[in-house]
CSV table of C-alpha atoms and ligand atoms in Angstrom, one decimal:
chain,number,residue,atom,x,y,z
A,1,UNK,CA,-3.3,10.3,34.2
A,2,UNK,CA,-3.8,13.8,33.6
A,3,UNK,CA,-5.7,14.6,29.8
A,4,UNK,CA,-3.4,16.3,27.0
A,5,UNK,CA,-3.8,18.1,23.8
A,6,UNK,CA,-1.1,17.7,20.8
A,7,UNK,CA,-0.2,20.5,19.1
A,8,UNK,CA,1.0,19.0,15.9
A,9,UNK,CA,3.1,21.3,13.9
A,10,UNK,CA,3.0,20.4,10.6
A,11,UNK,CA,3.4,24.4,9.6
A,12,UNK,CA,6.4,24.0,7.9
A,13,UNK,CA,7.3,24.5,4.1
A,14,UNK,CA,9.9,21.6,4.3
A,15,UNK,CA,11.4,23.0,1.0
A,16,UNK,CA,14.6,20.7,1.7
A,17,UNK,CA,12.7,17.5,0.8
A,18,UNK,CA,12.5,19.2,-3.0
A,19,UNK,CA,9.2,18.3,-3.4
A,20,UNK,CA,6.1,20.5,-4.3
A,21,UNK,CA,3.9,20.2,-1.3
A,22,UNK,CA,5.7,19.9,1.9
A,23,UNK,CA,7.4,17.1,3.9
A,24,UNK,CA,4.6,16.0,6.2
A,25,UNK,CA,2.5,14.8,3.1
A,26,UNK,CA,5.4,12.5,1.7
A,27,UNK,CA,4.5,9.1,1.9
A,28,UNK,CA,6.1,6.6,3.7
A,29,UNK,CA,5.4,3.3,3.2
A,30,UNK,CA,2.4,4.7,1.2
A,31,UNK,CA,1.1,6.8,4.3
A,32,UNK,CA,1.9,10.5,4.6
A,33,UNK,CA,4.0,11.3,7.1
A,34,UNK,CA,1.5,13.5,8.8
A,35,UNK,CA,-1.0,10.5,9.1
A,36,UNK,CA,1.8,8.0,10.7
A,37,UNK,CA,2.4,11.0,12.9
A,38,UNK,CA,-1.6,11.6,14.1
A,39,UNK,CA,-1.5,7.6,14.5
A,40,UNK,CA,0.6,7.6,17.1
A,41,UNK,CA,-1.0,10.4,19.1
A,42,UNK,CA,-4.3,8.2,19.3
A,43,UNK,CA,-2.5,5.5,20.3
A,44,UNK,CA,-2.5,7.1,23.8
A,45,UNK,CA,-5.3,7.4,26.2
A,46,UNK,CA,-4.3,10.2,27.9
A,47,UNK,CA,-4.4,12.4,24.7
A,48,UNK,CA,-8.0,13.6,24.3
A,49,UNK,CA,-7.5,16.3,21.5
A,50,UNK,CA,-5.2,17.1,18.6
A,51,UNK,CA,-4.9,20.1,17.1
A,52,UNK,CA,-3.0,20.3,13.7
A,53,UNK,CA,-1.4,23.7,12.6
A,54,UNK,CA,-1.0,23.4,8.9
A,55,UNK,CA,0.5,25.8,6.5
A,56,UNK,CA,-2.4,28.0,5.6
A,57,UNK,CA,-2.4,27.1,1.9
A,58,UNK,CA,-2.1,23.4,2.6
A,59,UNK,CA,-5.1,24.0,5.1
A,60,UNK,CA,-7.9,22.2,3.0
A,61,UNK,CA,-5.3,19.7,1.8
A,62,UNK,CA,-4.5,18.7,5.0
A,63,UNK,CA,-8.8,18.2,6.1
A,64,UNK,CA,-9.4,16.2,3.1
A,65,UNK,CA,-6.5,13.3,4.0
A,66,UNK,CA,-7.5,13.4,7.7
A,67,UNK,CA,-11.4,12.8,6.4
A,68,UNK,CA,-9.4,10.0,3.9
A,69,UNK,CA,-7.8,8.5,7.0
A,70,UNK,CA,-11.0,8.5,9.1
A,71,UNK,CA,-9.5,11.3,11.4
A,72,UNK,CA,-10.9,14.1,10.8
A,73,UNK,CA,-13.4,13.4,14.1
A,74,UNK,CA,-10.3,13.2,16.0
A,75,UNK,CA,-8.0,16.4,14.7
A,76,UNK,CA,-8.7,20.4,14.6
A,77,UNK,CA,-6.8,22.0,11.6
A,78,UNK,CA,-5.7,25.6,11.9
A,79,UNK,CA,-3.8,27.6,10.0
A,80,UNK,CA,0.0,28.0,10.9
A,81,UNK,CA,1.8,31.4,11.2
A,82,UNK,CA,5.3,32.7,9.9
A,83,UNK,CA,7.4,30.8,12.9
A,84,UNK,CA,7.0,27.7,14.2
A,85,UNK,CA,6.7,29.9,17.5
A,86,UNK,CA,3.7,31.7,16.1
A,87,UNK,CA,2.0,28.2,15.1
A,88,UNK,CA,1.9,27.2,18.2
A,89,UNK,CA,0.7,29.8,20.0
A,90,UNK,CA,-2.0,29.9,17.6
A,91,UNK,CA,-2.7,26.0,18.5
A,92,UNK,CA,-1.9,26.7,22.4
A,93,UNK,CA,-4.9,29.1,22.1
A,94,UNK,CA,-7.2,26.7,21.2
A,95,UNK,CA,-6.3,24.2,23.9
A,96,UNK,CA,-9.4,22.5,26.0
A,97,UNK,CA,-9.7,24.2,29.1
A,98,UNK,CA,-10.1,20.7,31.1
A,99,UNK,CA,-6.8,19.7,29.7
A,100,UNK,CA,-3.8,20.9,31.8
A,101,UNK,CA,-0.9,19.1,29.9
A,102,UNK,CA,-0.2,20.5,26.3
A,103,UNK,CA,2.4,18.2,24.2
A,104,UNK,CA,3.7,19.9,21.3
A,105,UNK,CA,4.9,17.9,18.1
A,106,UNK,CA,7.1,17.8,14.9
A,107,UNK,CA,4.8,16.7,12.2
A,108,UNK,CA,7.5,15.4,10.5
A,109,UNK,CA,8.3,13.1,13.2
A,110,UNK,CA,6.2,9.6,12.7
A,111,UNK,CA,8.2,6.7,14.4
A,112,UNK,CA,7.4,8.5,17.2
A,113,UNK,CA,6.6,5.3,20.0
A,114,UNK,CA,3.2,5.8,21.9
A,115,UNK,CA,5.5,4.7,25.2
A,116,UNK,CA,7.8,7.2,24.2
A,117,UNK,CA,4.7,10.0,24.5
A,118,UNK,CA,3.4,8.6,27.1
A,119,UNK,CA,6.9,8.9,29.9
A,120,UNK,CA,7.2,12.3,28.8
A,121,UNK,CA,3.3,13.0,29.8
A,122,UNK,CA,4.2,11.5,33.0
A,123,UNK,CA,7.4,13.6,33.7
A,124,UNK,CA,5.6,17.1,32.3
A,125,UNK,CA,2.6,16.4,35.1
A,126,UNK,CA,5.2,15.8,37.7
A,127,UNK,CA,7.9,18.7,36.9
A,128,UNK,CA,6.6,21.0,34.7
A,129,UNK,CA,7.7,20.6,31.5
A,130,UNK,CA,9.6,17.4,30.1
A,131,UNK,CA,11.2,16.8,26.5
A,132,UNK,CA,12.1,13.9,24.7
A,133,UNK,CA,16.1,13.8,23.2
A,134,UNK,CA,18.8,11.4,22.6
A,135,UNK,CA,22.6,11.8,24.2
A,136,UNK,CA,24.7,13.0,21.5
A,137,UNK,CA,27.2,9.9,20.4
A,138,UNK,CA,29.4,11.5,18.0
A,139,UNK,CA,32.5,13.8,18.6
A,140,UNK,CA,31.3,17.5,17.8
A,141,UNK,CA,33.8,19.9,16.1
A,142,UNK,CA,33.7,23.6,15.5
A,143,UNK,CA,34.4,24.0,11.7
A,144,UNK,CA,35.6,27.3,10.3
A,145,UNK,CA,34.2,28.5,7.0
A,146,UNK,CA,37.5,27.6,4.8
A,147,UNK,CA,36.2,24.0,6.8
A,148,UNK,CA,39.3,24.1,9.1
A,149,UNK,CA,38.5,22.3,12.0
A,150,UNK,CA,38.8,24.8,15.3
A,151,UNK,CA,38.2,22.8,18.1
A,152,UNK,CA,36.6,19.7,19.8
A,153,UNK,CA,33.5,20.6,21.8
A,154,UNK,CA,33.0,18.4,24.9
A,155,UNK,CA,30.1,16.4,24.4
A,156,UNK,CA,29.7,14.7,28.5
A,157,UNK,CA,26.6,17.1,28.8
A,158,UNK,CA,25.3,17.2,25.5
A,159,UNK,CA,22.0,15.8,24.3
A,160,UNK,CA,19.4,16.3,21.1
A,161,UNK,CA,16.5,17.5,21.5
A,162,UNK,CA,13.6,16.1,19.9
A,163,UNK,CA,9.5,16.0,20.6
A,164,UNK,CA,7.1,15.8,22.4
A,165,UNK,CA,7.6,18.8,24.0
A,166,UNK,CA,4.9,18.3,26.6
A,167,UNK,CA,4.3,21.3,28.8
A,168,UNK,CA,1.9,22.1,31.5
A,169,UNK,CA,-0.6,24.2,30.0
A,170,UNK,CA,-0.7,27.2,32.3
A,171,UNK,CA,3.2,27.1,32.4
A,172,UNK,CA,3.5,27.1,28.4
A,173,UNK,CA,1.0,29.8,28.2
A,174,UNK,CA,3.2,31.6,31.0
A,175,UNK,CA,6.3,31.0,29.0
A,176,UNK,CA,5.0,32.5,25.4
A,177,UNK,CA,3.8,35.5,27.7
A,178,UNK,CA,7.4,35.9,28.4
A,179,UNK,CA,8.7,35.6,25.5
A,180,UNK,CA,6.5,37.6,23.4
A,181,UNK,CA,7.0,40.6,26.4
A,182,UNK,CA,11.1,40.2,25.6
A,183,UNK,CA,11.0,39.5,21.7
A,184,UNK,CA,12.4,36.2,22.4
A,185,UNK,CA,12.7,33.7,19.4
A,186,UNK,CA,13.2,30.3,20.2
A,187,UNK,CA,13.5,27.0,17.4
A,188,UNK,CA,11.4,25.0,20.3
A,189,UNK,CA,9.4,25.4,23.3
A,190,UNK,CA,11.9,24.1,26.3
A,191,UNK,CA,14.3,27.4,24.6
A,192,UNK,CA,10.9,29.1,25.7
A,193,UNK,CA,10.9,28.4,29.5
A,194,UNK,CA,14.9,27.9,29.3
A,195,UNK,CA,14.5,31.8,28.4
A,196,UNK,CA,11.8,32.2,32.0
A,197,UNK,CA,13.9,30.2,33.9
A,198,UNK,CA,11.2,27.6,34.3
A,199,UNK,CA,12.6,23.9,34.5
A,200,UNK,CA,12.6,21.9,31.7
A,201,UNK,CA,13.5,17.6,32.4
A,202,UNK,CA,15.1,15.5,29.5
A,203,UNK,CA,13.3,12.2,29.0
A,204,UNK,CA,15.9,10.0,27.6
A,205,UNK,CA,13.9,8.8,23.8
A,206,UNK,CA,15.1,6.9,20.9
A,207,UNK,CA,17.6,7.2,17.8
A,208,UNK,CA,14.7,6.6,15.6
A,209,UNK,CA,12.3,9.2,16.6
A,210,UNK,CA,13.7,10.9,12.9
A,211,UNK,CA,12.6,14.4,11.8
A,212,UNK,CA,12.4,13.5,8.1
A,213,UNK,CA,13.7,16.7,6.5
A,214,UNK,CA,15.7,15.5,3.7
A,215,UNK,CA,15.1,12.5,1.2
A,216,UNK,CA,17.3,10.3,3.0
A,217,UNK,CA,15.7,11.0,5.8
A,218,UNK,CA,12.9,9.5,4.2
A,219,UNK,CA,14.4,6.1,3.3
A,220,UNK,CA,16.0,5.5,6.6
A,221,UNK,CA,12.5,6.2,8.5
A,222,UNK,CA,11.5,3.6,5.4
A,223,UNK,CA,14.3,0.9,6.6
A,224,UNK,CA,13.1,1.4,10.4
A,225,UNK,CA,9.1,1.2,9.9
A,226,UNK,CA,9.3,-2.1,7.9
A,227,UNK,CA,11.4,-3.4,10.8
A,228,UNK,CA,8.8,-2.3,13.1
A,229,UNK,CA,5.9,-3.7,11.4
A,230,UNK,CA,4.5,-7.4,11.3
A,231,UNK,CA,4.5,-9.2,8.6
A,232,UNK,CA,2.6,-7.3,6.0
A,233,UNK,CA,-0.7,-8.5,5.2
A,234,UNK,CA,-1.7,-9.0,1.5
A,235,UNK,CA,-5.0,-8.7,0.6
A,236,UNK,CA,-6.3,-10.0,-2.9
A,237,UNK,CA,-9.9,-8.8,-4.0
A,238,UNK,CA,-12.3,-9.8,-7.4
A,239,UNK,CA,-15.3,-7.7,-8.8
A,240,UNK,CA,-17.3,-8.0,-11.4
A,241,UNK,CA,-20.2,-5.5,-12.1
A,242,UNK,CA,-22.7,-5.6,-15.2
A,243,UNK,CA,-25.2,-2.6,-16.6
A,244,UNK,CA,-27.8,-2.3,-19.6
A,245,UNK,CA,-27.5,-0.1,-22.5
A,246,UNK,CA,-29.8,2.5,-23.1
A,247,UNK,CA,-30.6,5.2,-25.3
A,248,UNK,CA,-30.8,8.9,-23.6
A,249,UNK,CA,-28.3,8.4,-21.2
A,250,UNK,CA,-24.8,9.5,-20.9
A,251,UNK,CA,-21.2,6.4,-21.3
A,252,UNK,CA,-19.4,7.0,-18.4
A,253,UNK,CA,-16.5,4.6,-17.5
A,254,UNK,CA,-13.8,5.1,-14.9
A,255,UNK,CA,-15.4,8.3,-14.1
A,256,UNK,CA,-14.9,9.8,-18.1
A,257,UNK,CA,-17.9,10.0,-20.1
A,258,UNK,CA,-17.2,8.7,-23.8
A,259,UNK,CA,-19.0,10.1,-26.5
A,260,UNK,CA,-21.5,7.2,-27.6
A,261,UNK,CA,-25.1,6.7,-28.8
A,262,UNK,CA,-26.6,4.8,-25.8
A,263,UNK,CA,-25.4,4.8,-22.7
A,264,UNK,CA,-25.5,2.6,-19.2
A,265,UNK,CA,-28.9,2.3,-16.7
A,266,UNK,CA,-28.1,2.7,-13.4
A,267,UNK,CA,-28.8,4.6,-10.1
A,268,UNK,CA,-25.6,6.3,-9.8
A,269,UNK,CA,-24.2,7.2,-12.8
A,270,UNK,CA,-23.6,3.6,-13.6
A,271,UNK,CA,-19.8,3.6,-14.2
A,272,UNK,CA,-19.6,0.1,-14.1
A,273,UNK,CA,-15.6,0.2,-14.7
A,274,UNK,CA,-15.9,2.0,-11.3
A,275,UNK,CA,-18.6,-0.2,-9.7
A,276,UNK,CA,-16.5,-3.3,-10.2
A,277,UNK,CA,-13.1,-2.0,-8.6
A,278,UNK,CA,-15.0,-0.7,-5.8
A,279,UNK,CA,-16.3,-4.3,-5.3
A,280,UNK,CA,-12.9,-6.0,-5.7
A,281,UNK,CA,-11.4,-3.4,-3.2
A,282,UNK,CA,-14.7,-4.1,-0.4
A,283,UNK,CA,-13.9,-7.6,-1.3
A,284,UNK,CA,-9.7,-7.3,-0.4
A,285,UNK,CA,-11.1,-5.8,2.4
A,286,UNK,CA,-13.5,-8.7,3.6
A,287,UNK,CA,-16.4,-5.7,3.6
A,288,UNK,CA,-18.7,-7.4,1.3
A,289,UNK,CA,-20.1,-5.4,-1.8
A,290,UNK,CA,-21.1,-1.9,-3.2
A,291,UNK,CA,-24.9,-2.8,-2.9
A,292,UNK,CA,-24.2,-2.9,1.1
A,293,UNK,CA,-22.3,0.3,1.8
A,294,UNK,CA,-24.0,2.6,-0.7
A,295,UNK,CA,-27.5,1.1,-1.4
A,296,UNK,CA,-29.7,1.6,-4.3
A,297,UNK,CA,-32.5,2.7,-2.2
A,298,UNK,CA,-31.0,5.3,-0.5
A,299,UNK,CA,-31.3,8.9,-2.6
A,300,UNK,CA,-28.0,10.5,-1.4
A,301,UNK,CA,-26.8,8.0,-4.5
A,302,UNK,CA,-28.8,9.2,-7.4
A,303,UNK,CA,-26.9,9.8,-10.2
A,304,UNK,CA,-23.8,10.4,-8.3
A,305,UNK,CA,-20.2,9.7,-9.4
A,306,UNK,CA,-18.7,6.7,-9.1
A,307,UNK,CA,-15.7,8.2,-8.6
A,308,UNK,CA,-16.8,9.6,-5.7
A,309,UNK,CA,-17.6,6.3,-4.3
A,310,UNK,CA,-14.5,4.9,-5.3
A,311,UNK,CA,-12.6,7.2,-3.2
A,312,UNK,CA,-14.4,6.6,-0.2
A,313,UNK,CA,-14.1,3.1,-0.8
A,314,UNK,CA,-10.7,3.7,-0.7
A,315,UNK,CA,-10.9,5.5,2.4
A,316,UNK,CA,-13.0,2.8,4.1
A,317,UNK,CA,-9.6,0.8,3.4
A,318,UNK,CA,-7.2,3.4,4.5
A,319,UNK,CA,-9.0,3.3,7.9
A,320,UNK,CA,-8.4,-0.6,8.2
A,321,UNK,CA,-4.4,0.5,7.3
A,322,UNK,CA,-5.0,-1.0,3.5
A,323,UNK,CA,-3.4,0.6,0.4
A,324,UNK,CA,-4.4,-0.4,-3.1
A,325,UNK,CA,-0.9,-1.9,-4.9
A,326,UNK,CA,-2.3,-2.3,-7.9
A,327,UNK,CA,-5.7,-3.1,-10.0
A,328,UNK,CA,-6.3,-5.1,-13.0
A,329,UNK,CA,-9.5,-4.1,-14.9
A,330,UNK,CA,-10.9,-5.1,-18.0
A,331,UNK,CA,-14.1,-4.1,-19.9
A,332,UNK,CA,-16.4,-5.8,-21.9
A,333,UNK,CA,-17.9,-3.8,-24.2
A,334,UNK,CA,-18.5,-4.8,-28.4
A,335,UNK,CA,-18.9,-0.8,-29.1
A,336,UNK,CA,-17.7,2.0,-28.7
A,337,UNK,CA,-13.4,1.6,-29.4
A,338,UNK,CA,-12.0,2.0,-25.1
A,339,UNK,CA,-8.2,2.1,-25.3
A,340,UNK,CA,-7.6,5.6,-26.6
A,341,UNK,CA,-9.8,6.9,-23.4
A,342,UNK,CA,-7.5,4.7,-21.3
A,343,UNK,CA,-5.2,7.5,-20.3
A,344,UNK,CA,-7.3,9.7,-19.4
A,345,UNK,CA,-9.6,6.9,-17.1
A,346,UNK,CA,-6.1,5.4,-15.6
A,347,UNK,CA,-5.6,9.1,-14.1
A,348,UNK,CA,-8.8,9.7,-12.8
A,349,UNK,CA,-8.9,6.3,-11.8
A,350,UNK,CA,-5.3,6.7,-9.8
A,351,UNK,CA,-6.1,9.9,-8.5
A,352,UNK,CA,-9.0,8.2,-6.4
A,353,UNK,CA,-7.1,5.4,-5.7
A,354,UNK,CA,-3.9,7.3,-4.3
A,355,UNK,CA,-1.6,5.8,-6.4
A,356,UNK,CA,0.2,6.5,-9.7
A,357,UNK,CA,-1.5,5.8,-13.0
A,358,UNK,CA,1.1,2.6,-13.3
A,359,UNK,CA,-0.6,1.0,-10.6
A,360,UNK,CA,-3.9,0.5,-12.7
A,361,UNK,CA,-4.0,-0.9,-15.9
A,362,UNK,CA,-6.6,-1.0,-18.3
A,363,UNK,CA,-7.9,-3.7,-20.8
A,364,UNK,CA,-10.8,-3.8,-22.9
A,365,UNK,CA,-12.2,-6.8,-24.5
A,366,UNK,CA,-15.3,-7.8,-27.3
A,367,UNK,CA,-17.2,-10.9,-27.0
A,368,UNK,CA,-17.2,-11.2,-30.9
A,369,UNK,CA,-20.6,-10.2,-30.8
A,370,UNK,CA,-21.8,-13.1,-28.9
A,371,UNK,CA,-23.7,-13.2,-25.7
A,372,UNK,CA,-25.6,-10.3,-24.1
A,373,UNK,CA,-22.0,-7.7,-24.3
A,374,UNK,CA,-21.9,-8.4,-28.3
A,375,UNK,CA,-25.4,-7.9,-29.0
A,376,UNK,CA,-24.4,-4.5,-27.4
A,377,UNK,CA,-27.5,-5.0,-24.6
A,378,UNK,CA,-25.0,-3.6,-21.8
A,379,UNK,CA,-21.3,-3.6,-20.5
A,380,UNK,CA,-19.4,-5.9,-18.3
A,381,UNK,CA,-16.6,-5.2,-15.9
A,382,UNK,CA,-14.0,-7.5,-14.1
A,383,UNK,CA,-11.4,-6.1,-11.7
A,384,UNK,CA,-8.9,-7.9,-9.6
A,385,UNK,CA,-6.9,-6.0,-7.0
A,386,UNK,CA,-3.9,-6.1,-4.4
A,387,UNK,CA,-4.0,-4.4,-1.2
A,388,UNK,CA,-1.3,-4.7,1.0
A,389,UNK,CA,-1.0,-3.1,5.1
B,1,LIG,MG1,-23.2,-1.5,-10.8
């Protein structure tokens, strides 16, 4: 099989999901859409590089959640332009020279099947250029404005189009030639080489191959993944994480640092709040403990934020298609008083965790001054989590 690069556009503002960022970074299923999408790209062989075109000021957005999905190795990010058109020309550009198939891709499209991407590779390196679409199945009317129906439009020939658009690379590169030399604007590439004359086959795809553009969108591509997906695994994890109490150094817990006369001995920044999630998440994920991934020995740890590690523990699960569903934590500690720092903690906390601040709750406990926590020698922490796939 001949190689292929994706172009993945994900340049769009997708300002009719009415959220703040755009539509390819909605989760689904607590995955954005962007990463379900990338997913299915490496899930075929014959696609050797992928090139995401992200909206410029989403660029650095999009780079830190492919590094959180363990992609980033695999993906290019660019910066999109105006059009859809100008983003991927601006990804076409960049395209491998030992890779004569390009397949170009809605980002907002994640059931996208593998086998799907893969008969459409096949067609494009036989006949030029092949899309995926689906025969249209309802009866189409032409509606005047006052919503007066005008007339039935005969339907025998016609067909949606959807993505891949997978395109020999010469020939695409041929067909933006063209149409930058005429001014032509077209809303996808096979309008492109439609507009040269060029050839374009229809590969016959699936219903479900959604472009999530509006929030029902969203909960039908919801409805067709869990139908898809085996059994969900459920993960249960435990930590429990203990540090002394010294003079001269800072409190921090759940990455806040609480004004307090001593504070906790460690080679990070001791955050033992933070220390013990991390271990019940390695544990849900059967990857042993803290000491193993981020070793006390090693100097890239010294005094660093636990936070910090807690997000890449996070990421560690992400890679192995785990999500945190929710963490119970509680902290030993006679002094100082911990609850009205909760809120603050629970958001930090979330925000490493990718979930919403409900998701983590927070509990602090004495010892009534027995034992090495009420002689206020150090502070415990236990943490029990969910992960689910
Ligand atoms: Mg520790």
């Amino acid at each position: 099989m001949q190689k292929a690069t994706a172009i993945i556009a994900a340049g769009g503002a997708g300002l009719r999901m009415g959220t703040s960022t755009p539509k390819q970074f909605s989760e689904l299923l607590g995955v954005p859409i962007l990463i379900h999408t990338i997913r299915a790209f490496r899930q075929v062989p014959a696609i050797t590089a992928i090139i995401v075109v992200a909206p410029a000021q989403h660029r650095a957005l999009t780079c830190a959640l492919l590094a959180r999905y363990q992609l980033a190795d695999h993906c290019t990010v660019i910066s999109g332009g105006k059009l859809r058109q100008d983003s991927v020309r601006i990804g076409l550009a960049l395209v491998p020279e030992d890779s004569p198939l390009v397949a170009v891709h809605d980002g907002a499209r994640p059931l996208i099947d593998p086998a799907d991407i893969q008969r459409c590779l096949e067609a494009a390196a036989d006949k030029g250029a092949a899309i995926l679409g689906v025969p249209v199945k309802d009866t189409l009317k032409t509606v005047a404005a006052d919503t007066t129906i005008r007339h039935t439009v005969e339907r025998e020939s016609l067909w949606q189009a959807q993505t891949p658009q997978v395109v020999q690379t010469d020939l695409l590169k041929k067909a933006f030639a063209r149409a930058d030399q005429d001014s032509f604007v077209g809303t996808d590439e096979a309008a492109l080489l439609e507009h040269g004359g060029w050839p374009v086959m229809m590969v016959e795809g699936s219903e479900t191959n959604l472009k999530i553009t509006r929030p029902d969108d969203l909960r039908m591509a919801e409805a067709i993944l869990m139908q898809k997906q085996p059994a969900r695994q459920m993960r249960i994890g435990h930590g429990f994480d203990a540090h002394r109490l010294v003079p001269g150094r800072p409190l921090i817990l759940g990455g806040l640092e609480i004004p307090h006369v001593l504070g906790l001995l460690g080679h990070s920044d001791a955050d033992v709040l933070s220390h013990a999630l991390c271990d019940a998440i390695l544990g849900a994920c059967g990857e042993g403990d803290i000491g193993r991934h981020f070793p006390d020995s090693d100097q890239r740890y010294k005094g660093i934020s636990s936070i910090k590690l807690l997000a890449q523990v996070i990421g560690l699960a992400a890679a192995r298609h785990l999500r945190l569903v929710n963490a119970d934590i509680t902290v030993v500690a006679e002094q100082p008083k911990l609850a009205p720092h909760f809120p603050a903690m629970r958001k930090i906390i979330a925000e490493a965790c990718l979930v919403e601040p409900a998701a983590i709750n927070l509990k602090a406990s004495t010892t009534e001054k027995m034992g090495y926590t009420g002689r206020e020698e150090g502070i415990s922490a236990h943490a029990v989590v969910l992960l689910t796939g």
